[in-house]
Protein backbone atom coordinates (compact mmCIF):
# COMPACT_ATOMS: atom_id res chain seq x y z
CA UNK A 1 0.00 0.00 0.00
CA UNK A 2 1.14 3.54 -0.68
CA UNK A 3 0.99 6.85 1.13
CA UNK A 4 1.27 10.33 -0.33
CA UNK A 5 1.65 13.81 1.11
CA UNK A 6 0.54 16.54 -1.28
CA UNK A 7 1.50 20.13 -0.50
CA UNK A 8 -1.49 22.23 -1.52
CA UNK A 9 -1.37 26.00 -1.84
CA UNK A 10 -5.10 26.63 -1.46
CA UNK A 11 -6.62 29.61 0.38
CA UNK A 12 -4.69 28.27 3.35
CA UNK A 13 -1.50 26.34 2.57
CA UNK A 14 -1.71 22.80 3.96
CA UNK A 15 -0.43 19.29 3.45
CA UNK A 16 -2.85 16.54 2.42
CA UNK A 17 -1.77 13.32 4.11
CA UNK A 18 -3.23 10.25 2.37
CA UNK A 19 -3.05 6.52 3.10
CA UNK A 20 -4.23 3.85 0.69
CA UNK A 21 -7.11 2.17 2.48
CA UNK A 22 -6.35 -1.31 3.76
CA UNK A 23 -8.52 -4.07 2.26
CA UNK A 24 -11.48 -4.95 4.46
CA UNK A 25 -12.90 -8.43 4.49
CA UNK A 26 -16.36 -8.43 2.99
CA UNK A 27 -16.22 -4.75 2.03
CA UNK A 28 -14.58 -4.76 -1.36
CA UNK A 29 -15.89 -1.29 -2.20
CA UNK A 30 -13.68 0.29 0.44
CA UNK A 31 -10.40 -0.80 -1.09
CA UNK A 32 -8.59 1.37 -3.57
CA UNK A 33 -9.23 4.79 -2.04
CA UNK A 34 -6.95 7.26 -0.31
CA UNK A 35 -7.97 7.93 3.29
CA UNK A 36 -7.22 11.63 3.65
CA UNK A 37 -6.41 14.23 6.29
CA UNK A 38 -5.60 17.91 5.80
CA UNK A 39 -2.65 18.88 8.01
CA UNK A 40 -2.43 22.70 8.22
CA UNK A 41 1.11 22.81 9.62
CA UNK A 42 2.41 19.70 7.85
CA UNK A 43 4.18 16.70 9.40
CA UNK A 44 6.97 17.11 11.98
CA UNK A 45 9.84 14.68 12.54
CA UNK A 46 9.90 15.68 16.24
CA UNK A 47 8.00 13.08 18.31
CA UNK A 48 7.03 15.71 20.88
CA UNK A 49 5.10 17.69 18.24
CA UNK A 50 1.45 16.79 17.60
CA UNK A 51 0.08 18.15 14.35
CA UNK A 52 -3.63 18.75 13.89
CA UNK A 53 -5.06 16.59 11.08
CA UNK A 54 -8.58 17.18 9.80
CA UNK A 55 -10.16 14.04 8.37
CA UNK A 56 -11.48 14.91 4.90
CA UNK A 57 -13.17 13.00 2.10
CA UNK A 58 -11.55 9.93 0.55
CA UNK A 59 -9.78 10.50 -2.75
CA UNK A 60 -9.41 8.02 -5.64
CA UNK A 61 -6.17 6.08 -5.64
CA UNK A 62 -5.11 7.53 -9.00
CA UNK A 63 -5.00 11.02 -7.44
CA UNK A 64 -1.82 9.98 -5.59
CA UNK A 65 0.53 11.22 -8.33
CA UNK A 66 -1.40 14.40 -9.15
CA UNK A 67 0.64 17.59 -9.46
CA UNK A 68 -0.53 20.80 -11.04
CA UNK A 69 -3.05 23.53 -10.50
CA UNK A 70 -6.58 22.84 -9.33
CA UNK A 71 -9.12 25.08 -11.02
CA UNK A 72 -11.58 27.53 -9.50
CA UNK A 73 -13.76 26.19 -6.74
CA UNK A 74 -12.93 24.50 -3.50
CA UNK A 75 -9.21 23.89 -3.16
CA UNK A 76 -8.09 25.99 -6.14
CA UNK A 77 -4.30 26.35 -6.22
CA UNK A 78 -1.06 24.51 -6.84
CA UNK A 79 -0.40 20.92 -5.71
CA UNK A 80 2.91 19.03 -5.57
CA UNK A 81 3.67 15.50 -4.43
CA UNK A 82 5.80 16.43 -1.42
CA UNK A 83 6.43 12.81 -0.41
CA UNK A 84 5.25 9.33 -1.33
CA UNK A 85 6.25 5.70 -0.92
CA UNK A 86 5.07 2.43 0.52
CA UNK A 87 3.56 2.16 3.97
CA UNK A 88 2.65 -0.69 6.30
CA UNK A 89 -0.30 -0.52 8.64
CA UNK A 90 0.74 -1.77 12.08
CA UNK A 91 -2.36 -1.32 14.20
CA UNK A 92 -5.79 0.28 14.36
CA UNK A 93 -8.29 1.65 11.85
CA UNK A 94 -10.30 4.78 11.15
CA UNK A 95 -13.21 3.26 13.07
CA UNK A 96 -10.95 2.59 16.07
CA UNK A 97 -9.91 6.25 16.10
CA UNK A 98 -6.24 5.42 15.90
CA UNK A 99 -3.81 4.13 13.29
CA UNK A 100 -0.16 3.28 13.67
CA UNK A 101 1.90 2.69 10.57
CA UNK A 102 5.39 2.65 9.12
CA UNK A 103 6.28 4.95 6.22
CA UNK A 104 9.05 4.37 3.70
CA UNK A 105 9.03 7.66 1.82
CA UNK A 106 11.82 9.93 0.60
CA UNK A 107 11.38 12.35 3.53
CA UNK A 108 9.11 10.60 6.02
CA UNK A 109 10.25 7.25 7.38
CA UNK A 110 9.68 4.94 10.30
CA UNK A 111 6.78 4.82 12.74
CA UNK A 112 3.94 7.35 12.80
CA UNK A 113 0.50 7.53 14.36
CA UNK A 114 -2.82 9.21 13.70
CA UNK A 115 -5.08 9.41 16.72
CA UNK A 116 -8.54 10.89 17.01
CA UNK A 117 -8.67 13.78 19.46
CA UNK A 118 -12.15 15.24 20.01
CA UNK A 119 -13.54 16.05 16.53
CA UNK A 120 -10.12 16.00 14.84
CA UNK A 121 -7.00 13.86 14.66
CA UNK A 122 -3.36 14.30 15.63
CA UNK A 123 -0.44 13.20 13.44
CA UNK A 124 2.66 12.30 15.47
CA UNK A 125 6.09 10.86 14.67
CA UNK A 126 7.00 7.85 16.80
CA UNK A 127 10.33 8.02 18.62
CA UNK A 128 12.66 5.85 16.54
CA UNK A 129 15.86 6.20 14.50
CA UNK A 130 14.02 8.42 11.97
CA UNK A 131 12.88 10.96 14.57
CA UNK A 132 14.66 14.32 14.23
CA UNK A 133 14.16 17.14 16.72
CA UNK A 134 16.53 19.55 14.95
CA UNK A 135 15.42 19.59 11.31
CA UNK A 136 12.23 21.15 9.96
CA UNK A 137 11.83 18.87 6.96
CA UNK A 138 9.19 21.19 5.49
CA UNK A 139 11.87 23.88 5.18
CA UNK A 140 14.88 21.72 4.33
CA UNK A 141 13.03 19.65 1.70
CA UNK A 142 10.33 21.82 0.11
CA UNK A 143 10.46 20.15 -3.31
CA UNK A 144 8.30 17.60 -5.09
CA UNK A 145 9.73 14.08 -4.93
CA UNK A 146 8.31 13.43 -8.41
CA UNK A 147 9.47 16.51 -10.35
CA UNK A 148 11.81 18.45 -8.07
CA UNK A 149 9.56 21.50 -8.44
CA UNK A 150 8.56 23.66 -5.51
CA UNK A 151 4.99 24.82 -5.04
CA UNK A 152 6.06 28.23 -6.40
CA UNK A 153 7.22 26.56 -9.64
CA UNK A 154 3.81 25.03 -10.36
MN1 LIG B 1 -6.02 20.00 0.01
PDB file of C-alpha atoms and ligand atoms in Angstrom:
ATOM      1  CA  UNK A   1       0.000   0.000   0.000  1.00  0.00           C
ATOM      2  CA  UNK A   2       1.137   3.536  -0.678  1.00  0.00           C
ATOM      3  CA  UNK A   3       0.987   6.851   1.129  1.00  0.00           C
ATOM      4  CA  UNK A   4       1.272  10.329  -0.332  1.00  0.00           C
ATOM      5  CA  UNK A   5       1.650  13.809   1.114  1.00  0.00           C
ATOM      6  CA  UNK A   6       0.543  16.541  -1.278  1.00  0.00           C
ATOM      7  CA  UNK A   7       1.504  20.128  -0.504  1.00  0.00           C
ATOM      8  CA  UNK A   8      -1.488  22.231  -1.516  1.00  0.00           C
ATOM      9  CA  UNK A   9      -1.369  25.996  -1.839  1.00  0.00           C
ATOM     10  CA  UNK A  10      -5.101  26.626  -1.458  1.00  0.00           C
ATOM     11  CA  UNK A  11      -6.617  29.607   0.379  1.00  0.00           C
ATOM     12  CA  UNK A  12      -4.690  28.270   3.352  1.00  0.00           C
ATOM     13  CA  UNK A  13      -1.504  26.339   2.568  1.00  0.00           C
ATOM     14  CA  UNK A  14      -1.714  22.798   3.962  1.00  0.00           C
ATOM     15  CA  UNK A  15      -0.428  19.290   3.445  1.00  0.00           C
ATOM     16  CA  UNK A  16      -2.850  16.540   2.416  1.00  0.00           C
ATOM     17  CA  UNK A  17      -1.771  13.321   4.107  1.00  0.00           C
ATOM     18  CA  UNK A  18      -3.227  10.254   2.373  1.00  0.00           C
ATOM     19  CA  UNK A  19      -3.046   6.519   3.100  1.00  0.00           C
ATOM     20  CA  UNK A  20      -4.233   3.848   0.686  1.00  0.00           C
ATOM     21  CA  UNK A  21      -7.115   2.166   2.483  1.00  0.00           C
ATOM     22  CA  UNK A  22      -6.352  -1.312   3.762  1.00  0.00           C
ATOM     23  CA  UNK A  23      -8.524  -4.071   2.256  1.00  0.00           C
ATOM     24  CA  UNK A  24     -11.476  -4.951   4.462  1.00  0.00           C
ATOM     25  CA  UNK A  25     -12.898  -8.426   4.487  1.00  0.00           C
ATOM     26  CA  UNK A  26     -16.364  -8.433   2.985  1.00  0.00           C
ATOM     27  CA  UNK A  27     -16.222  -4.752   2.028  1.00  0.00           C
ATOM     28  CA  UNK A  28     -14.577  -4.758  -1.362  1.00  0.00           C
ATOM     29  CA  UNK A  29     -15.891  -1.287  -2.195  1.00  0.00           C
ATOM     30  CA  UNK A  30     -13.676   0.289   0.437  1.00  0.00           C
ATOM     31  CA  UNK A  31     -10.400  -0.797  -1.085  1.00  0.00           C
ATOM     32  CA  UNK A  32      -8.591   1.373  -3.568  1.00  0.00           C
ATOM     33  CA  UNK A  33      -9.232   4.792  -2.044  1.00  0.00           C
ATOM     34  CA  UNK A  34      -6.952   7.264  -0.306  1.00  0.00           C
ATOM     35  CA  UNK A  35      -7.966   7.930   3.288  1.00  0.00           C
ATOM     36  CA  UNK A  36      -7.221  11.631   3.650  1.00  0.00           C
ATOM     37  CA  UNK A  37      -6.406  14.225   6.289  1.00  0.00           C
ATOM     38  CA  UNK A  38      -5.600  17.909   5.803  1.00  0.00           C
ATOM     39  CA  UNK A  39      -2.647  18.878   8.008  1.00  0.00           C
ATOM     40  CA  UNK A  40      -2.434  22.703   8.222  1.00  0.00           C
ATOM     41  CA  UNK A  41       1.111  22.812   9.623  1.00  0.00           C
ATOM     42  CA  UNK A  42       2.414  19.698   7.854  1.00  0.00           C
ATOM     43  CA  UNK A  43       4.185  16.701   9.395  1.00  0.00           C
ATOM     44  CA  UNK A  44       6.970  17.113  11.981  1.00  0.00           C
ATOM     45  CA  UNK A  45       9.844  14.683  12.543  1.00  0.00           C
ATOM     46  CA  UNK A  46       9.895  15.681  16.236  1.00  0.00           C
ATOM     47  CA  UNK A  47       8.003  13.077  18.309  1.00  0.00           C
ATOM     48  CA  UNK A  48       7.028  15.714  20.884  1.00  0.00           C
ATOM     49  CA  UNK A  49       5.098  17.691  18.236  1.00  0.00           C
ATOM     50  CA  UNK A  50       1.448  16.786  17.600  1.00  0.00           C
ATOM     51  CA  UNK A  51       0.081  18.149  14.345  1.00  0.00           C
ATOM     52  CA  UNK A  52      -3.633  18.755  13.890  1.00  0.00           C
ATOM     53  CA  UNK A  53      -5.059  16.591  11.084  1.00  0.00           C
ATOM     54  CA  UNK A  54      -8.581  17.182   9.796  1.00  0.00           C
ATOM     55  CA  UNK A  55     -10.158  14.040   8.370  1.00  0.00           C
ATOM     56  CA  UNK A  56     -11.481  14.913   4.899  1.00  0.00           C
ATOM     57  CA  UNK A  57     -13.173  12.997   2.100  1.00  0.00           C
ATOM     58  CA  UNK A  58     -11.546   9.926   0.555  1.00  0.00           C
ATOM     59  CA  UNK A  59      -9.779  10.501  -2.753  1.00  0.00           C
ATOM     60  CA  UNK A  60      -9.414   8.025  -5.643  1.00  0.00           C
ATOM     61  CA  UNK A  61      -6.173   6.081  -5.645  1.00  0.00           C
ATOM     62  CA  UNK A  62      -5.110   7.526  -8.999  1.00  0.00           C
ATOM     63  CA  UNK A  63      -5.002  11.018  -7.445  1.00  0.00           C
ATOM     64  CA  UNK A  64      -1.824   9.975  -5.593  1.00  0.00           C
ATOM     65  CA  UNK A  65       0.526  11.216  -8.329  1.00  0.00           C
ATOM     66  CA  UNK A  66      -1.398  14.404  -9.153  1.00  0.00           C
ATOM     67  CA  UNK A  67       0.636  17.589  -9.461  1.00  0.00           C
ATOM     68  CA  UNK A  68      -0.527  20.799 -11.039  1.00  0.00           C
ATOM     69  CA  UNK A  69      -3.054  23.525 -10.499  1.00  0.00           C
ATOM     70  CA  UNK A  70      -6.581  22.842  -9.328  1.00  0.00           C
ATOM     71  CA  UNK A  71      -9.116  25.081 -11.025  1.00  0.00           C
ATOM     72  CA  UNK A  72     -11.575  27.533  -9.503  1.00  0.00           C
ATOM     73  CA  UNK A  73     -13.765  26.188  -6.745  1.00  0.00           C
ATOM     74  CA  UNK A  74     -12.928  24.499  -3.496  1.00  0.00           C
ATOM     75  CA  UNK A  75      -9.205  23.889  -3.157  1.00  0.00           C
ATOM     76  CA  UNK A  76      -8.090  25.988  -6.137  1.00  0.00           C
ATOM     77  CA  UNK A  77      -4.301  26.347  -6.220  1.00  0.00           C
ATOM     78  CA  UNK A  78      -1.058  24.506  -6.842  1.00  0.00           C
ATOM     79  CA  UNK A  79      -0.399  20.917  -5.709  1.00  0.00           C
ATOM     80  CA  UNK A  80       2.914  19.033  -5.566  1.00  0.00           C
ATOM     81  CA  UNK A  81       3.673  15.495  -4.425  1.00  0.00           C
ATOM     82  CA  UNK A  82       5.799  16.426  -1.418  1.00  0.00           C
ATOM     83  CA  UNK A  83       6.428  12.808  -0.407  1.00  0.00           C
ATOM     84  CA  UNK A  84       5.249   9.328  -1.325  1.00  0.00           C
ATOM     85  CA  UNK A  85       6.249   5.705  -0.920  1.00  0.00           C
ATOM     86  CA  UNK A  86       5.066   2.433   0.518  1.00  0.00           C
ATOM     87  CA  UNK A  87       3.556   2.161   3.973  1.00  0.00           C
ATOM     88  CA  UNK A  88       2.650  -0.692   6.302  1.00  0.00           C
ATOM     89  CA  UNK A  89      -0.301  -0.523   8.638  1.00  0.00           C
ATOM     90  CA  UNK A  90       0.739  -1.772  12.075  1.00  0.00           C
ATOM     91  CA  UNK A  91      -2.364  -1.316  14.200  1.00  0.00           C
ATOM     92  CA  UNK A  92      -5.793   0.278  14.355  1.00  0.00           C
ATOM     93  CA  UNK A  93      -8.290   1.652  11.852  1.00  0.00           C
ATOM     94  CA  UNK A  94     -10.304   4.781  11.150  1.00  0.00           C
ATOM     95  CA  UNK A  95     -13.207   3.256  13.069  1.00  0.00           C
ATOM     96  CA  UNK A  96     -10.949   2.595  16.070  1.00  0.00           C
ATOM     97  CA  UNK A  97      -9.914   6.253  16.098  1.00  0.00           C
ATOM     98  CA  UNK A  98      -6.237   5.421  15.903  1.00  0.00           C
ATOM     99  CA  UNK A  99      -3.814   4.127  13.292  1.00  0.00           C
ATOM    100  CA  UNK A 100      -0.164   3.280  13.669  1.00  0.00           C
ATOM    101  CA  UNK A 101       1.898   2.686  10.569  1.00  0.00           C
ATOM    102  CA  UNK A 102       5.385   2.645   9.115  1.00  0.00           C
ATOM    103  CA  UNK A 103       6.282   4.952   6.218  1.00  0.00           C
ATOM    104  CA  UNK A 104       9.050   4.374   3.699  1.00  0.00           C
ATOM    105  CA  UNK A 105       9.034   7.662   1.824  1.00  0.00           C
ATOM    106  CA  UNK A 106      11.821   9.934   0.600  1.00  0.00           C
ATOM    107  CA  UNK A 107      11.383  12.345   3.528  1.00  0.00           C
ATOM    108  CA  UNK A 108       9.108  10.598   6.017  1.00  0.00           C
ATOM    109  CA  UNK A 109      10.247   7.250   7.382  1.00  0.00           C
ATOM    110  CA  UNK A 110       9.676   4.943  10.302  1.00  0.00           C
ATOM    111  CA  UNK A 111       6.776   4.820  12.735  1.00  0.00           C
ATOM    112  CA  UNK A 112       3.941   7.350  12.799  1.00  0.00           C
ATOM    113  CA  UNK A 113       0.504   7.529  14.362  1.00  0.00           C
ATOM    114  CA  UNK A 114      -2.817   9.207  13.699  1.00  0.00           C
ATOM    115  CA  UNK A 115      -5.080   9.409  16.719  1.00  0.00           C
ATOM    116  CA  UNK A 116      -8.535  10.894  17.013  1.00  0.00           C
ATOM    117  CA  UNK A 117      -8.671  13.777  19.458  1.00  0.00           C
ATOM    118  CA  UNK A 118     -12.153  15.236  20.006  1.00  0.00           C
ATOM    119  CA  UNK A 119     -13.536  16.050  16.535  1.00  0.00           C
ATOM    120  CA  UNK A 120     -10.123  15.997  14.842  1.00  0.00           C
ATOM    121  CA  UNK A 121      -6.999  13.857  14.664  1.00  0.00           C
ATOM    122  CA  UNK A 122      -3.356  14.305  15.632  1.00  0.00           C
ATOM    123  CA  UNK A 123      -0.442  13.197  13.444  1.00  0.00           C
ATOM    124  CA  UNK A 124       2.656  12.303  15.467  1.00  0.00           C
ATOM    125  CA  UNK A 125       6.093  10.858  14.669  1.00  0.00           C
ATOM    126  CA  UNK A 126       7.005   7.851  16.800  1.00  0.00           C
ATOM    127  CA  UNK A 127      10.326   8.017  18.617  1.00  0.00           C
ATOM    128  CA  UNK A 128      12.657   5.847  16.537  1.00  0.00           C
ATOM    129  CA  UNK A 129      15.856   6.198  14.502  1.00  0.00           C
ATOM    130  CA  UNK A 130      14.022   8.422  11.975  1.00  0.00           C
ATOM    131  CA  UNK A 131      12.880  10.956  14.572  1.00  0.00           C
ATOM    132  CA  UNK A 132      14.658  14.322  14.234  1.00  0.00           C
ATOM    133  CA  UNK A 133      14.156  17.143  16.717  1.00  0.00           C
ATOM    134  CA  UNK A 134      16.534  19.547  14.949  1.00  0.00           C
ATOM    135  CA  UNK A 135      15.418  19.587  11.312  1.00  0.00           C
ATOM    136  CA  UNK A 136      12.226  21.154   9.961  1.00  0.00           C
ATOM    137  CA  UNK A 137      11.834  18.867   6.957  1.00  0.00           C
ATOM    138  CA  UNK A 138       9.185  21.186   5.491  1.00  0.00           C
ATOM    139  CA  UNK A 139      11.868  23.882   5.176  1.00  0.00           C
ATOM    140  CA  UNK A 140      14.881  21.721   4.329  1.00  0.00           C
ATOM    141  CA  UNK A 141      13.032  19.653   1.702  1.00  0.00           C
ATOM    142  CA  UNK A 142      10.326  21.821   0.112  1.00  0.00           C
ATOM    143  CA  UNK A 143      10.460  20.148  -3.313  1.00  0.00           C
ATOM    144  CA  UNK A 144       8.299  17.603  -5.085  1.00  0.00           C
ATOM    145  CA  UNK A 145       9.727  14.080  -4.930  1.00  0.00           C
ATOM    146  CA  UNK A 146       8.315  13.432  -8.413  1.00  0.00           C
ATOM    147  CA  UNK A 147       9.470  16.506 -10.348  1.00  0.00           C
ATOM    148  CA  UNK A 148      11.810  18.454  -8.069  1.00  0.00           C
ATOM    149  CA  UNK A 149       9.562  21.501  -8.445  1.00  0.00           C
ATOM    150  CA  UNK A 150       8.563  23.657  -5.506  1.00  0.00           C
ATOM    151  CA  UNK A 151       4.989  24.817  -5.043  1.00  0.00           C
ATOM    152  CA  UNK A 152       6.063  28.234  -6.405  1.00  0.00           C
ATOM    153  CA  UNK A 153       7.225  26.562  -9.645  1.00  0.00           C
ATOM    154  CA  UNK A 154       3.807  25.028 -10.355  1.00  0.00           C
TER     155      UNK A 154
HETATM  156 MN1  LIG B   1      -6.020  19.996   0.013  1.00  0.00          MN
END
